[in-house]
Amino acid sequence: MLAKVLSGAVMGIDAYIVEVEVDLSFGLASFGVVGLPDGAVKESRERVKAAITNTGFAFPVNRIIVNLAPADIKKEGSAFDLPIAIGILATMGMVPTEILTDYLLVGELSLDGSLRPIQGALSMAVAARNHQLKGILLPEENANEAAVVDGVQVYGITTLAQAIEFLNGTRPIEPLRLDIQEVFRQASTYDVDFSDVKGQEHVKRALEVAAAGSHNILMIGPPGSGKTMLSKRLATILPPLSFEEAIETTKIHSVAGLLPGKKALVATRPFRSPHHTISSAGLIGGGTIPRPGEVSLAHNGVLFLDELPEFNRNALEVMRQPLEDAEVTIARAAVSLTYPSRFMLVSAMNPCPCGYLGDQSRKCSCAPPVVQRYMARISGPLMDRIDIHIEVPAVHYRDLSAVYESEKSERIRERVQQARKIQERRFANVKNVFCNAHMGTKQIRDICRLGSDAQSLLEMAMDRLGLSARAYNRILKVSRTIADLAVSEDIRPEHVSEAIQYRTLDRELWLQNNR
């Protein structure tokens, strides 16, 4: 007796259909799984056998072969437990075989027959819709996530017995329906706000400019000056996620197993802050079967690297591809996968190993060669991809004790959104360019033209501060963003002047060389 059950597996952030073929024949009692299963899939034999028995059915004493097609792609995870169990029961006549081609089945079985949540439910629901299936049966904990997908009926089930009764038509289950707008409203709130930060108004302004143009930013200041606090609030002034962005972001978190139970969507921009001891694989992604790393988990959000010089040099260098291409490709002998990774890089560092170089209240204990070696830990090519450098000085007592209401994130976000809309119209017909930070040489030449006054100012700054050609392009990009925030068609001298102030490291390097 042969039965076919449709299931799914995830590759990258997308899912594909897997046919679970179960053959029950006479012969020596055995239970084999073929089709390149990994360890978790092979172990499903014991889980399935116990679940069927504990649900009240007799497990067949026959030769059982399970094939996972296509057989040339490695299968991993425990989501095949439910379709394998249903396939075995179908060969025994307990479930009608003709209905199995209408639904996609995924779920991990406990030994008592109950279902545990799986990873990648959203991607599998998309695959079911794309293949025009009637619906998807999956664990109840994953139902909200899958129900986000329009055009496919989602049935959340809790036990193997409930799945059998549903497929036999003896226990109807209402498909889950979600109000997407209500989900967004409930989930798209932040616990932090820019109004929490006292003082540091010039740093808030720099972060507003960075958010408006999607510019990468580096903050330099002593310990306790508020770099981390400011960074955690950057996501609150970025434009809200669109539905398409939320789906793509949720897919990544789902396949990584980081989506909280029963949560339908990642509706706020991610903020990822890995520790400086993270490996290259943890930052970029990796594994025998590649998994997304921090740069992909920060997709459509913020990747914050605190104590930037303390990160492993190799880990920082491998970030250059995702920063440039907005995606990361992980190649292995068996498979090569590409994950999206369009994020804003926000980094912070001390000005020296002790942290107090240039501080007015504490004396630096670092010798000049030590400071130079510390700064040299960040490579030139990585610095090339950071548009804004800003000093974050220690906060004075009068700022901390002052009683006033700082500007809320909502007000700042309104200005950022207005600037982003200007850029969307500007780059509507330009491929892979969405914000000012993404401009190439041609776009900079065409869009960032300066008047005579602004040209004179920039020329003077280039000569006096010894700025490089790299800094020149960065200043033009940031100037364009500042002009967009001011809703100005032209880049005026005051816009260029502000952009020059955001090249702290270039100015400090000039000062060191001319002491």
Coordinates of C-alpha atoms in Angstrom, one line a residue:
M1 CA 0.0 0.0 0.0
L2 CA 1.4 3.4 -1.0
A3 CA 0.4 6.9 0.3
K4 CA 1.6 10.3 -0.5
V5 CA 1.5 13.3 1.9
L6 CA 2.6 16.8 1.0
S7 CA 4.9 18.6 3.4
G8 CA 7.5 21.3 3.3
A9 CA 11.1 22.2 4.0
V10 CA 13.0 25.4 4.3
M11 CA 15.9 26.4 2.1
G12 CA 17.3 29.8 3.0
I13 CA 14.2 31.8 3.9
D14 CA 11.9 30.2 1.4
A15 CA 10.2 26.8 1.6
Y16 CA 9.6 24.2 -1.1
I17 CA 7.2 21.3 -1.3
V18 CA 8.3 17.8 -0.1
E19 CA 6.4 14.7 -1.1
V20 CA 6.4 12.2 1.8
E21 CA 5.9 8.8 0.2
V22 CA 5.1 6.0 2.5
D23 CA 5.1 2.4 1.3
L24 CA 3.8 -0.4 3.5
S25 CA 4.6 -3.9 2.3
F26 CA 5.0 -7.5 3.5
G27 CA 8.4 -8.5 4.8
L28 CA 10.6 -8.4 7.8
A29 CA 9.4 -5.6 10.1
S30 CA 11.5 -2.5 9.5
F31 CA 11.1 1.3 9.3
G32 CA 13.5 3.2 7.0
V33 CA 13.6 6.8 5.9
V34 CA 15.4 7.8 2.7
G35 CA 15.8 11.0 0.7
L36 CA 18.8 12.5 2.4
P37 CA 17.4 12.9 5.9
D38 CA 19.5 14.4 8.7
G39 CA 19.7 13.0 12.3
A40 CA 16.6 14.7 13.4
V41 CA 14.6 13.2 10.5
K42 CA 16.0 9.8 11.1
E43 CA 15.0 10.0 14.8
S44 CA 11.4 10.7 13.7
R45 CA 10.9 6.9 13.4
E46 CA 10.9 6.5 17.1
R47 CA 8.7 9.6 17.8
V48 CA 6.2 8.6 15.1
K49 CA 6.0 5.0 16.3
A50 CA 5.4 6.1 19.9
A51 CA 2.9 8.8 18.9
I52 CA 0.8 6.4 16.8
T53 CA 0.7 3.8 19.6
N54 CA -0.1 6.3 22.3
T55 CA -2.9 7.8 20.1
G56 CA -4.6 4.4 20.2
F57 CA -3.6 2.8 16.9
A58 CA -1.7 -0.4 16.4
F59 CA 1.6 0.3 14.7
P60 CA 2.0 -2.0 11.7
V61 CA 4.4 -4.9 11.9
N62 CA 5.5 -4.6 8.3
R63 CA 8.2 -3.3 6.1
I64 CA 7.9 0.5 6.0
I65 CA 9.8 2.7 3.7
V66 CA 9.5 6.5 3.8
N67 CA 10.9 8.6 0.9
L68 CA 11.3 12.4 1.1
A69 CA 11.2 13.7 -2.5
P70 CA 13.0 15.4 -4.0
A71 CA 15.6 12.9 -2.8
D72 CA 18.7 14.9 -3.8
I73 CA 18.2 17.8 -1.3
K74 CA 19.2 17.2 2.3
K75 CA 16.2 17.4 4.7
E76 CA 16.6 18.6 8.2
G77 CA 14.4 19.2 11.3
S78 CA 11.5 17.5 12.9
A79 CA 8.6 19.0 10.9
F80 CA 8.2 15.7 8.9
D81 CA 6.9 13.8 12.0
L82 CA 3.2 14.6 11.3
P83 CA 3.2 13.8 7.6
I84 CA 5.1 10.6 8.1
A85 CA 2.6 9.5 10.8
I86 CA -0.4 10.4 8.6
G87 CA 1.2 8.6 5.7
I88 CA 1.6 5.4 7.7
L89 CA -2.0 5.6 8.9
A90 CA -3.2 6.3 5.4
T91 CA -1.5 3.0 4.2
M92 CA -3.5 1.2 6.9
G93 CA -6.8 2.7 5.7
M94 CA -7.2 5.0 8.7
V95 CA -7.1 8.2 6.6
P96 CA -8.4 8.7 3.1
T97 CA -5.5 9.1 0.7
E98 CA -7.3 11.3 -1.9
I99 CA -7.6 14.2 0.6
L100 CA -3.9 14.3 1.4
T101 CA -2.9 16.1 -1.8
D102 CA -5.1 19.1 -0.8
Y103 CA -3.2 20.0 2.3
L104 CA 0.4 20.6 3.4
L105 CA 1.2 19.0 6.7
V106 CA 4.0 19.9 9.1
G107 CA 4.7 19.4 12.8
E108 CA 6.9 17.7 15.4
L109 CA 5.3 14.9 17.4
S110 CA 5.7 14.3 21.1
L111 CA 5.7 10.7 22.3
D112 CA 2.1 11.1 23.5
G113 CA 0.9 12.3 20.1
S114 CA 0.7 16.1 20.8
L115 CA 2.3 18.5 18.5
R116 CA 5.3 20.8 19.1
P117 CA 6.0 24.1 17.2
I118 CA 8.3 24.1 14.2
Q119 CA 10.6 26.7 12.5
G120 CA 9.7 28.3 9.1
A121 CA 5.9 28.1 9.3
L122 CA 5.4 31.4 7.5
S123 CA 7.6 30.3 4.6
M124 CA 5.7 27.0 4.4
A125 CA 2.4 28.8 4.3
V126 CA 3.7 30.8 1.4
A127 CA 4.7 27.6 -0.4
A128 CA 1.3 26.1 0.2
R129 CA -0.4 29.2 -1.3
N130 CA 2.0 29.3 -4.3
H131 CA 1.2 25.6 -5.1
Q132 CA -2.6 26.4 -4.8
L133 CA -3.2 24.0 -2.0
K134 CA -6.5 24.2 -0.1
G135 CA -4.8 24.6 3.3
I136 CA -2.0 23.8 5.7
L137 CA -2.2 21.8 8.9
L138 CA 0.5 22.7 11.5
P139 CA 0.9 23.1 15.3
E140 CA -1.4 25.6 17.0
E141 CA 1.6 27.6 18.2
N142 CA 2.6 28.4 14.6
A143 CA -1.0 29.1 13.4
N144 CA -0.9 32.9 13.9
E145 CA 2.4 33.1 12.0
A146 CA 1.1 31.1 9.0
A147 CA -2.3 32.9 9.0
V148 CA -0.6 36.1 7.9
V149 CA -0.4 34.7 4.4
D150 CA -3.6 35.5 2.4
G151 CA -5.0 32.9 0.0
V152 CA -4.5 29.7 2.0
Q153 CA -6.5 28.2 4.9
V154 CA -4.6 27.7 8.1
Y155 CA -5.6 25.0 10.6
G156 CA -3.9 25.0 14.0
I157 CA -4.0 21.5 15.6
T158 CA -2.8 20.2 18.9
T159 CA -2.6 16.4 18.6
L160 CA -2.2 13.7 16.0
A161 CA -5.7 12.4 16.8
Q162 CA -7.2 15.9 16.0
A163 CA -5.4 15.8 12.6
I164 CA -6.7 12.3 11.8
E165 CA -10.3 13.3 12.7
F166 CA -10.1 16.5 10.6
L167 CA -8.8 14.6 7.6
N168 CA -11.6 12.0 8.0
G169 CA -14.2 14.7 8.2
T170 CA -15.4 13.8 11.7
R171 CA -14.0 16.9 13.4
P172 CA -14.3 20.2 11.5
I173 CA -11.9 22.9 12.4
E174 CA -12.4 26.5 11.6
P175 CA -9.5 28.0 9.6
L176 CA -7.7 30.8 11.5
R177 CA -8.2 34.3 10.3
L178 CA -6.2 37.4 11.3
D179 CA -6.9 41.1 11.1
I180 CA -3.5 42.1 9.8
Q181 CA -4.0 45.8 10.6
E182 CA -4.8 44.9 14.2
V183 CA -1.7 42.7 14.4
F184 CA 0.4 45.6 13.2
R185 CA -1.2 48.0 15.6
Q186 CA -0.6 45.7 18.6
A187 CA 2.9 44.6 17.6
S188 CA 4.4 47.8 16.1
T189 CA 5.2 49.5 19.4
Y190 CA 8.6 50.2 21.1
D191 CA 9.4 50.1 24.7
V192 CA 12.0 52.9 24.4
D193 CA 11.8 56.5 23.1
F194 CA 14.3 59.3 22.2
S195 CA 12.6 61.5 24.9
D196 CA 14.3 59.2 27.5
V197 CA 17.7 60.6 26.6
K198 CA 18.9 63.7 28.4
G199 CA 21.2 66.1 26.5
Q200 CA 23.3 64.9 23.5
E201 CA 21.2 67.0 21.2
H202 CA 23.8 67.1 18.5
V203 CA 24.1 63.3 18.6
K204 CA 20.3 62.9 18.3
R205 CA 20.5 65.2 15.2
A206 CA 23.3 63.0 13.7
L207 CA 21.1 59.9 14.3
E208 CA 18.2 61.7 12.6
V209 CA 20.3 62.4 9.6
A210 CA 21.5 58.8 9.5
A211 CA 18.0 57.5 9.7
A212 CA 16.7 59.8 7.0
G213 CA 19.3 58.6 4.5
S214 CA 20.0 55.1 5.8
H215 CA 23.6 56.1 6.5
N216 CA 25.9 53.9 8.6
I217 CA 27.1 55.8 11.7
L218 CA 30.0 55.5 14.2
M219 CA 29.8 57.0 17.6
I220 CA 33.0 57.8 19.5
G221 CA 32.9 58.7 23.2
P222 CA 33.9 57.7 26.8
P223 CA 32.2 55.0 28.7
G224 CA 28.8 56.1 30.1
S225 CA 28.2 58.8 27.6
G226 CA 25.0 57.2 26.3
K227 CA 26.2 55.6 23.0
T228 CA 24.3 52.4 23.7
M229 CA 21.2 54.1 25.0
L230 CA 21.0 56.3 21.8
S231 CA 21.6 53.4 19.5
K232 CA 18.8 51.3 21.0
R233 CA 16.4 54.2 20.2
L234 CA 17.4 54.6 16.6
A235 CA 14.9 52.0 15.3
T236 CA 12.1 54.1 16.9
I237 CA 12.7 56.9 14.4
L238 CA 13.0 54.8 11.3
P239 CA 10.0 54.6 9.0
P240 CA 7.5 51.8 10.0
L241 CA 7.9 48.5 8.4
S242 CA 5.7 47.9 5.3
F243 CA 3.8 44.7 5.1
E244 CA 6.2 43.2 2.6
E245 CA 9.2 44.2 4.8
A246 CA 7.5 42.6 7.8
I247 CA 6.9 39.4 5.9
E248 CA 10.5 39.1 4.8
T249 CA 11.8 40.0 8.3
T250 CA 9.5 37.5 9.9
K251 CA 10.6 34.7 7.5
I252 CA 14.2 35.2 8.6
H253 CA 13.4 35.1 12.3
S254 CA 11.1 32.2 11.8
V255 CA 13.6 29.9 10.0
A256 CA 16.2 30.9 12.7
G257 CA 13.7 29.8 15.4
L258 CA 13.6 33.2 17.1
L259 CA 10.0 34.1 16.5
P260 CA 8.2 34.1 19.9
G261 CA 5.4 31.6 20.4
K262 CA 2.1 32.5 18.8
K263 CA 3.5 35.8 17.5
A264 CA 2.2 36.5 14.0
L265 CA 4.7 39.1 12.7
V266 CA 7.9 41.0 13.4
A267 CA 6.2 44.4 13.1
T268 CA 8.9 46.6 14.4
R269 CA 12.3 47.1 12.9
P270 CA 14.8 44.6 14.4
F271 CA 17.6 45.8 16.7
R272 CA 20.5 43.3 16.9
S273 CA 23.4 43.8 19.3
P274 CA 25.8 40.9 19.2
H275 CA 28.7 40.7 21.7
H276 CA 32.1 41.5 20.5
T277 CA 33.2 37.9 21.0
I278 CA 30.9 36.7 18.2
S279 CA 32.5 34.5 15.5
S280 CA 32.4 35.2 11.8
A281 CA 29.7 32.5 11.3
G282 CA 27.6 34.0 14.1
L283 CA 27.8 37.4 12.5
I284 CA 27.3 36.4 8.8
G285 CA 25.6 33.0 9.2
G286 CA 26.9 29.5 8.6
G287 CA 26.7 25.9 9.6
T288 CA 26.7 22.6 7.7
I289 CA 23.3 23.7 6.4
P290 CA 23.6 27.5 6.6
R291 CA 21.5 29.5 9.0
P292 CA 21.1 33.3 9.0
G293 CA 23.5 35.3 11.1
E294 CA 23.2 38.6 12.9
V295 CA 23.5 40.7 9.7
S296 CA 20.4 38.9 8.3
L297 CA 18.5 39.0 11.6
A298 CA 19.0 42.8 11.4
H299 CA 17.5 42.9 7.9
N300 CA 15.3 46.0 7.6
G301 CA 16.5 47.2 11.0
V302 CA 19.6 48.1 12.9
L303 CA 22.8 46.2 13.6
F304 CA 24.6 47.7 16.6
L305 CA 28.2 46.8 17.2
D306 CA 29.4 48.1 20.5
E307 CA 33.1 48.4 21.3
L308 CA 33.8 48.0 17.5
P309 CA 37.6 47.6 17.8
E310 CA 37.2 44.7 20.1
F311 CA 35.4 42.6 17.5
N312 CA 37.4 39.9 15.7
R313 CA 39.1 41.5 12.6
N314 CA 38.0 38.6 10.3
A315 CA 34.4 38.9 11.5
L316 CA 34.3 42.6 10.7
E317 CA 35.9 42.1 7.3
V318 CA 33.3 39.6 6.2
M319 CA 30.6 42.2 6.7
R320 CA 31.8 44.1 3.7
Q321 CA 29.8 42.1 1.2
P322 CA 26.4 42.5 3.0
L323 CA 27.1 46.2 3.6
E324 CA 27.8 46.6 -0.2
D325 CA 25.2 44.2 -1.7
A326 CA 22.5 44.1 1.0
E327 CA 22.7 40.3 0.9
V328 CA 25.0 37.6 2.1
T329 CA 25.8 34.4 0.3
I330 CA 27.0 31.4 2.2
A331 CA 28.5 28.6 0.1
R332 CA 28.9 25.0 1.2
A333 CA 29.8 21.8 -0.7
A334 CA 26.1 20.7 -0.6
V335 CA 24.3 24.0 -1.0
S336 CA 24.8 27.7 -1.5
L337 CA 22.2 30.0 0.1
T338 CA 21.6 33.8 -0.1
Y339 CA 20.0 35.7 2.8
P340 CA 18.9 39.3 2.6
S341 CA 20.8 41.7 4.8
R342 CA 19.8 45.3 4.2
F343 CA 20.5 47.0 7.5
M344 CA 21.8 50.2 9.1
L345 CA 25.2 49.7 10.7
V346 CA 25.4 51.6 14.0
S347 CA 28.7 51.2 15.8
A348 CA 30.3 52.6 18.9
M349 CA 33.8 52.8 20.3
N350 CA 35.9 54.5 22.9
P351 CA 38.5 57.0 21.7
C352 CA 41.3 54.9 23.2
P353 CA 41.6 51.6 25.2
C354 CA 41.0 53.3 28.6
G355 CA 38.2 55.4 27.1
Y356 CA 39.1 58.9 28.3
L357 CA 41.2 60.4 25.5
G358 CA 40.0 64.0 25.2
D359 CA 37.7 63.8 28.2
Q360 CA 37.6 67.0 30.3
S361 CA 37.1 65.3 33.6
R362 CA 39.4 62.3 33.5
K363 CA 43.0 61.9 32.3
C364 CA 43.8 59.4 29.6
S365 CA 46.4 56.8 30.6
C366 CA 47.2 55.5 27.0
A367 CA 50.4 56.3 25.2
P368 CA 50.1 57.5 21.6
P369 CA 51.3 54.2 20.0
V370 CA 48.7 52.4 22.0
V371 CA 45.9 54.7 20.8
Q372 CA 47.1 54.3 17.2
R373 CA 47.1 50.5 17.4
Y374 CA 43.6 50.6 18.9
M375 CA 42.3 52.7 16.1
A376 CA 44.1 50.6 13.5
R377 CA 41.9 47.6 14.5
I378 CA 39.2 48.9 12.2
S379 CA 40.3 48.5 8.6
G380 CA 40.1 51.2 6.0
P381 CA 37.7 49.3 3.7
L382 CA 35.2 49.0 6.6
M383 CA 35.5 52.7 7.5
D384 CA 34.9 53.5 3.8
R385 CA 31.3 52.2 4.4
I386 CA 30.6 54.4 7.4
D387 CA 29.2 57.8 6.3
I388 CA 28.9 59.6 9.7
H389 CA 31.4 59.8 12.6
I390 CA 30.1 61.7 15.6
E391 CA 31.6 62.4 19.0
V392 CA 29.5 61.6 22.0
P393 CA 31.0 63.5 25.0
A394 CA 30.2 62.7 28.6
V395 CA 26.9 64.2 29.8
H396 CA 27.1 67.1 32.2
Y397 CA 25.2 67.1 35.4
R398 CA 23.1 70.1 34.4
D399 CA 21.8 68.1 31.4
L400 CA 21.0 65.1 33.5
S401 CA 19.2 67.1 36.2
A402 CA 17.4 69.5 33.9
V403 CA 13.6 69.2 33.9
Y404 CA 12.4 69.5 30.4
E405 CA 10.7 67.2 27.9
S406 CA 12.9 66.0 25.1
E407 CA 11.5 65.6 21.6
K408 CA 9.7 62.3 21.2
S409 CA 10.6 59.6 18.6
E410 CA 7.3 60.1 16.9
R411 CA 8.1 63.7 15.9
I412 CA 11.5 62.8 14.7
R413 CA 10.1 59.9 12.7
E414 CA 7.7 62.2 10.9
R415 CA 10.7 64.2 9.5
V416 CA 12.6 61.1 8.6
Q417 CA 9.6 59.7 6.7
Q418 CA 9.2 62.9 4.8
A419 CA 12.8 62.8 3.7
R420 CA 12.5 59.1 2.8
K421 CA 9.5 59.8 0.6
I422 CA 11.5 62.4 -1.3
Q423 CA 14.2 59.8 -1.9
E424 CA 11.7 57.2 -3.0
R425 CA 10.5 59.5 -5.7
R426 CA 14.0 60.5 -6.7
F427 CA 15.2 56.9 -7.1
A428 CA 11.9 55.4 -8.4
N429 CA 13.6 54.3 -11.7
V430 CA 17.0 53.5 -10.3
K431 CA 17.6 49.8 -9.6
N432 CA 18.7 48.8 -6.0
V433 CA 18.9 52.4 -4.8
F434 CA 16.3 53.3 -2.3
C435 CA 18.1 55.9 -0.1
N436 CA 20.8 58.4 -0.4
A437 CA 23.3 56.1 1.3
H438 CA 23.0 53.6 -1.5
M439 CA 24.0 56.1 -4.3
G440 CA 26.9 55.2 -6.5
T441 CA 29.3 57.5 -8.3
K442 CA 26.9 58.3 -11.1
Q443 CA 24.0 59.2 -8.8
I444 CA 26.3 61.4 -6.7
R445 CA 27.5 63.3 -9.7
D446 CA 23.9 63.8 -11.0
I447 CA 22.0 64.4 -7.8
C448 CA 24.5 66.1 -5.4
R449 CA 25.4 69.1 -7.4
L450 CA 26.6 72.1 -5.4
G451 CA 26.2 75.8 -5.9
S452 CA 29.3 78.1 -6.0
D453 CA 29.0 79.0 -2.3
A454 CA 28.7 75.3 -1.2
Q455 CA 31.6 74.4 -3.5
S456 CA 33.8 77.0 -2.0
L457 CA 33.1 75.8 1.5
L458 CA 33.7 72.2 0.7
E459 CA 36.9 73.0 -1.2
M460 CA 38.2 75.0 1.8
A461 CA 37.4 72.1 4.2
M462 CA 39.1 69.6 1.9
D463 CA 42.3 71.7 1.8
R464 CA 42.4 72.7 5.4
L465 CA 41.5 69.3 6.9
G466 CA 43.2 67.2 4.3
L467 CA 40.0 65.2 3.6
S468 CA 40.3 62.3 1.2
A469 CA 38.2 61.5 -1.9
R470 CA 36.4 58.9 0.2
A471 CA 35.4 61.6 2.7
Y472 CA 34.3 63.9 -0.3
N473 CA 31.7 61.4 -1.5
R474 CA 30.5 60.8 2.0
I475 CA 30.0 64.5 2.7
L476 CA 28.0 64.9 -0.6
K477 CA 25.7 62.0 0.3
V478 CA 25.1 63.3 3.8
S479 CA 24.6 66.8 2.6
R480 CA 21.9 65.6 0.2
T481 CA 20.1 63.9 3.1
I482 CA 20.3 67.0 5.3
A483 CA 18.9 69.0 2.4
D484 CA 16.0 66.5 2.1
L485 CA 15.3 66.9 5.8
A486 CA 15.0 70.6 5.2
V487 CA 12.8 69.9 2.1
S488 CA 15.3 71.8 -0.1
E489 CA 15.9 71.0 -3.8
D490 CA 19.4 72.5 -3.6
I491 CA 22.3 71.6 -1.3
R492 CA 23.1 74.8 0.5
P493 CA 26.3 75.9 2.3
E494 CA 24.7 75.2 5.7
H495 CA 23.9 71.6 4.6
V496 CA 27.5 71.0 3.6
S497 CA 28.8 72.6 6.7
E498 CA 26.8 70.2 8.9
A499 CA 27.9 67.2 6.9
I500 CA 31.6 68.2 7.3
Q501 CA 31.1 68.1 11.1
Y502 CA 30.1 64.5 10.8
R503 CA 33.6 63.4 9.7
T504 CA 35.1 63.4 13.2
L505 CA 37.8 60.7 12.6
D506 CA 39.0 62.5 9.4
R507 CA 39.4 65.8 11.4
E508 CA 41.1 64.1 14.3
L509 CA 43.6 62.4 11.9
W510 CA 44.4 65.7 10.4
L511 CA 45.0 67.2 13.8
Q512 CA 47.3 64.3 14.9
N513 CA 49.3 64.7 11.7
N514 CA 49.8 68.4 12.1
R515 CA 50.6 68.7 15.8

